[in-house]
């Protein structure tokens, strides 16, 4: 299966609620985490929610592997859809990789209030040392 087919399958399966299957796949083959930015950047709410839950699960034991998806998530901070920007910021906060800090700080002045609020909450957690 090539990357385009695997990406499409992951998006389809996440949209159908097969979160546990995708978690199992990514634990078995950590290289597949590279598709997380594609899931977070999808227009479908169910896919983005599932991807957030996926990251919440993977970060418990596989935080280091998730560092590889940070650049793709940082790119999503410039997405035209404010919901996707906010979701990407939220997932970056879950991962807690400080290499994304500057990009997150740039969103403090985002045009959309929800994005600003998500970023403000993440930055406060960083200041408190909870990330």
PDB file of C-alpha atoms in Angstrom:
ATOM      1  CA  UNK A   1       0.000   0.000   0.000  1.00  0.00           C
ATOM      2  CA  UNK A   2       1.456   3.387  -0.958  1.00  0.00           C
ATOM      3  CA  UNK A   3       1.319   6.501   1.236  1.00  0.00           C
ATOM      4  CA  UNK A   4      -1.676   8.017  -0.559  1.00  0.00           C
ATOM      5  CA  UNK A   5      -3.692   4.833  -0.094  1.00  0.00           C
ATOM      6  CA  UNK A   6      -2.647   4.504   3.552  1.00  0.00           C
ATOM      7  CA  UNK A   7      -3.492   8.164   4.228  1.00  0.00           C
ATOM      8  CA  UNK A   8      -6.919   7.752   2.623  1.00  0.00           C
ATOM      9  CA  UNK A   9      -7.553   4.557   4.588  1.00  0.00           C
ATOM     10  CA  UNK A  10      -6.583   6.169   7.896  1.00  0.00           C
ATOM     11  CA  UNK A  11      -8.839   9.156   7.247  1.00  0.00           C
ATOM     12  CA  UNK A  12     -11.709   6.879   6.228  1.00  0.00           C
ATOM     13  CA  UNK A  13     -11.261   4.576   9.229  1.00  0.00           C
ATOM     14  CA  UNK A  14     -10.951   7.467  11.671  1.00  0.00           C
ATOM     15  CA  UNK A  15     -14.124   8.948  10.207  1.00  0.00           C
ATOM     16  CA  UNK A  16     -15.866   5.639  10.877  1.00  0.00           C
ATOM     17  CA  UNK A  17     -14.679   5.623  14.479  1.00  0.00           C
ATOM     18  CA  UNK A  18     -12.019   2.930  14.256  1.00  0.00           C
ATOM     19  CA  UNK A  19      -9.780   4.767  16.724  1.00  0.00           C
ATOM     20  CA  UNK A  20      -8.643   1.646  18.598  1.00  0.00           C
ATOM     21  CA  UNK A  21      -7.541   0.007  15.348  1.00  0.00           C
ATOM     22  CA  UNK A  22      -5.531   3.063  14.364  1.00  0.00           C
ATOM     23  CA  UNK A  23      -3.944   3.270  17.823  1.00  0.00           C
ATOM     24  CA  UNK A  24      -2.932  -0.392  17.508  1.00  0.00           C
ATOM     25  CA  UNK A  25      -1.516   0.198  14.024  1.00  0.00           C
ATOM     26  CA  UNK A  26       0.542   3.196  15.103  1.00  0.00           C
ATOM     27  CA  UNK A  27       1.876   1.391  18.162  1.00  0.00           C
ATOM     28  CA  UNK A  28       2.860  -1.567  15.983  1.00  0.00           C
ATOM     29  CA  UNK A  29       4.313   0.610  13.200  1.00  0.00           C
ATOM     30  CA  UNK A  30       5.432   3.950  14.701  1.00  0.00           C
ATOM     31  CA  UNK A  31       6.352   5.291  11.260  1.00  0.00           C
ATOM     32  CA  UNK A  32       2.641   5.656  10.519  1.00  0.00           C
ATOM     33  CA  UNK A  33       2.394   8.563  12.973  1.00  0.00           C
ATOM     34  CA  UNK A  34       3.587  10.679  10.045  1.00  0.00           C
ATOM     35  CA  UNK A  35      -0.059  10.782   8.942  1.00  0.00           C
ATOM     36  CA  UNK A  36      -1.284  12.543  12.100  1.00  0.00           C
ATOM     37  CA  UNK A  37      -1.019  16.023  10.527  1.00  0.00           C
ATOM     38  CA  UNK A  38      -3.170  14.750   7.649  1.00  0.00           C
ATOM     39  CA  UNK A  39      -5.786  13.588  10.145  1.00  0.00           C
ATOM     40  CA  UNK A  40      -5.698  16.892  12.063  1.00  0.00           C
ATOM     41  CA  UNK A  41      -5.897  18.814   8.783  1.00  0.00           C
ATOM     42  CA  UNK A  42      -8.960  16.934   7.546  1.00  0.00           C
ATOM     43  CA  UNK A  43     -12.215  18.838   7.135  1.00  0.00           C
ATOM     44  CA  UNK A  44     -14.221  16.174   8.981  1.00  0.00           C
ATOM     45  CA  UNK A  45     -14.792  16.865  12.674  1.00  0.00           C
ATOM     46  CA  UNK A  46     -14.913  13.158  13.568  1.00  0.00           C
ATOM     47  CA  UNK A  47     -11.493  12.626  11.980  1.00  0.00           C
ATOM     48  CA  UNK A  48      -9.928  15.558  13.862  1.00  0.00           C
ATOM     49  CA  UNK A  49     -11.485  14.523  17.182  1.00  0.00           C
ATOM     50  CA  UNK A  50     -10.276  10.976  16.683  1.00  0.00           C
ATOM     51  CA  UNK A  51      -6.801  12.193  15.791  1.00  0.00           C
ATOM     52  CA  UNK A  52      -6.689  14.263  18.973  1.00  0.00           C
ATOM     53  CA  UNK A  53      -7.699  11.215  21.017  1.00  0.00           C
ATOM     54  CA  UNK A  54      -5.069   9.213  19.132  1.00  0.00           C
ATOM     55  CA  UNK A  55      -2.340  11.665  20.142  1.00  0.00           C
ATOM     56  CA  UNK A  56      -3.592  11.697  23.734  1.00  0.00           C
ATOM     57  CA  UNK A  57      -3.176   7.922  23.813  1.00  0.00           C
ATOM     58  CA  UNK A  58       0.154   7.752  21.991  1.00  0.00           C
ATOM     59  CA  UNK A  59       1.772  10.498  24.061  1.00  0.00           C
ATOM     60  CA  UNK A  60       1.538   8.297  27.158  1.00  0.00           C
ATOM     61  CA  UNK A  61       4.169   5.839  25.950  1.00  0.00           C
ATOM     62  CA  UNK A  62       5.370   7.132  22.578  1.00  0.00           C
ATOM     63  CA  UNK A  63       5.990  10.860  23.070  1.00  0.00           C
ATOM     64  CA  UNK A  64       9.393  10.661  21.390  1.00  0.00           C
ATOM     65  CA  UNK A  65       7.882   9.195  18.206  1.00  0.00           C
ATOM     66  CA  UNK A  66       5.345  12.033  18.092  1.00  0.00           C
ATOM     67  CA  UNK A  67       8.131  14.612  17.909  1.00  0.00           C
ATOM     68  CA  UNK A  68       8.394  13.696  14.232  1.00  0.00           C
ATOM     69  CA  UNK A  69       4.910  15.041  13.494  1.00  0.00           C
ATOM     70  CA  UNK A  70       5.574  18.461  15.035  1.00  0.00           C
ATOM     71  CA  UNK A  71       6.755  20.141  11.790  1.00  0.00           C
ATOM     72  CA  UNK A  72       3.595  18.996   9.967  1.00  0.00           C
ATOM     73  CA  UNK A  73       1.411  20.264  12.796  1.00  0.00           C
ATOM     74  CA  UNK A  74       3.260  23.598  12.866  1.00  0.00           C
ATOM     75  CA  UNK A  75       2.440  23.991   9.159  1.00  0.00           C
ATOM     76  CA  UNK A  76      -1.246  23.556  10.030  1.00  0.00           C
ATOM     77  CA  UNK A  77      -1.024  26.596  12.316  1.00  0.00           C
ATOM     78  CA  UNK A  78      -1.178  28.630   9.096  1.00  0.00           C
ATOM     79  CA  UNK A  79      -4.234  26.796   7.720  1.00  0.00           C
ATOM     80  CA  UNK A  80      -7.081  28.929   6.397  1.00  0.00           C
ATOM     81  CA  UNK A  81      -9.621  27.176   8.631  1.00  0.00           C
ATOM     82  CA  UNK A  82      -9.418  28.510  12.215  1.00  0.00           C
ATOM     83  CA  UNK A  83     -10.806  25.249  13.597  1.00  0.00           C
ATOM     84  CA  UNK A  84      -7.919  23.328  12.063  1.00  0.00           C
ATOM     85  CA  UNK A  85      -5.446  25.940  13.369  1.00  0.00           C
ATOM     86  CA  UNK A  86      -6.921  25.550  16.850  1.00  0.00           C
ATOM     87  CA  UNK A  87      -6.905  21.750  16.649  1.00  0.00           C
ATOM     88  CA  UNK A  88      -3.274  21.738  15.491  1.00  0.00           C
ATOM     89  CA  UNK A  89      -2.316  24.072  18.350  1.00  0.00           C
ATOM     90  CA  UNK A  90      -4.166  21.855  20.814  1.00  0.00           C
ATOM     91  CA  UNK A  91      -2.391  18.713  19.588  1.00  0.00           C
ATOM     92  CA  UNK A  92       0.965  20.492  19.744  1.00  0.00           C
ATOM     93  CA  UNK A  93       0.146  21.324  23.343  1.00  0.00           C
ATOM     94  CA  UNK A  94      -0.648  17.666  24.044  1.00  0.00           C
ATOM     95  CA  UNK A  95       2.655  16.568  22.530  1.00  0.00           C
ATOM     96  CA  UNK A  96       4.450  19.273  24.500  1.00  0.00           C
ATOM     97  CA  UNK A  97       7.430  19.612  22.170  1.00  0.00           C
ATOM     98  CA  UNK A  98       9.012  22.960  22.923  1.00  0.00           C
ATOM     99  CA  UNK A  99      10.270  23.306  19.347  1.00  0.00           C
ATOM    100  CA  UNK A 100       6.719  24.436  18.489  1.00  0.00           C
ATOM    101  CA  UNK A 101       6.706  27.172  21.112  1.00  0.00           C
ATOM    102  CA  UNK A 102       7.657  30.042  18.803  1.00  0.00           C
ATOM    103  CA  UNK A 103       5.020  29.052  16.240  1.00  0.00           C
ATOM    104  CA  UNK A 104       2.404  28.821  18.993  1.00  0.00           C
ATOM    105  CA  UNK A 105       3.394  32.217  20.359  1.00  0.00           C
ATOM    106  CA  UNK A 106       2.835  33.706  16.905  1.00  0.00           C
ATOM    107  CA  UNK A 107      -0.824  32.649  17.161  1.00  0.00           C
ATOM    108  CA  UNK A 108      -1.455  34.805  20.225  1.00  0.00           C
ATOM    109  CA  UNK A 109      -2.657  37.462  17.776  1.00  0.00           C
ATOM    110  CA  UNK A 110      -4.652  35.132  15.515  1.00  0.00           C
ATOM    111  CA  UNK A 111      -7.722  36.745  13.983  1.00  0.00           C
ATOM    112  CA  UNK A 112      -9.980  34.070  15.468  1.00  0.00           C
ATOM    113  CA  UNK A 113     -10.748  34.297  19.219  1.00  0.00           C
ATOM    114  CA  UNK A 114     -11.016  30.536  19.710  1.00  0.00           C
ATOM    115  CA  UNK A 115      -7.524  30.002  18.302  1.00  0.00           C
ATOM    116  CA  UNK A 116      -6.172  32.738  20.576  1.00  0.00           C
ATOM    117  CA  UNK A 117      -7.847  31.084  23.586  1.00  0.00           C
ATOM    118  CA  UNK A 118      -6.424  27.633  22.790  1.00  0.00           C
ATOM    119  CA  UNK A 119      -2.944  29.101  22.422  1.00  0.00           C
ATOM    120  CA  UNK A 120      -3.313  31.162  25.596  1.00  0.00           C
ATOM    121  CA  UNK A 121      -4.262  28.027  27.553  1.00  0.00           C
ATOM    122  CA  UNK A 122      -1.302  26.080  26.144  1.00  0.00           C
ATOM    123  CA  UNK A 123       1.144  28.879  26.926  1.00  0.00           C
ATOM    124  CA  UNK A 124      -0.200  29.117  30.483  1.00  0.00           C
ATOM    125  CA  UNK A 125       0.331  25.383  30.948  1.00  0.00           C
ATOM    126  CA  UNK A 126       3.896  25.771  29.716  1.00  0.00           C
ATOM    127  CA  UNK A 127       4.500  28.634  32.154  1.00  0.00           C
ATOM    128  CA  UNK A 128       3.119  26.532  35.028  1.00  0.00           C
ATOM    129  CA  UNK A 129       5.374  23.700  33.946  1.00  0.00           C
ATOM    130  CA  UNK A 130       2.547  21.292  33.345  1.00  0.00           C
ATOM    131  CA  UNK A 131       3.665  20.659  29.743  1.00  0.00           C
TER     132      UNK A 131
END
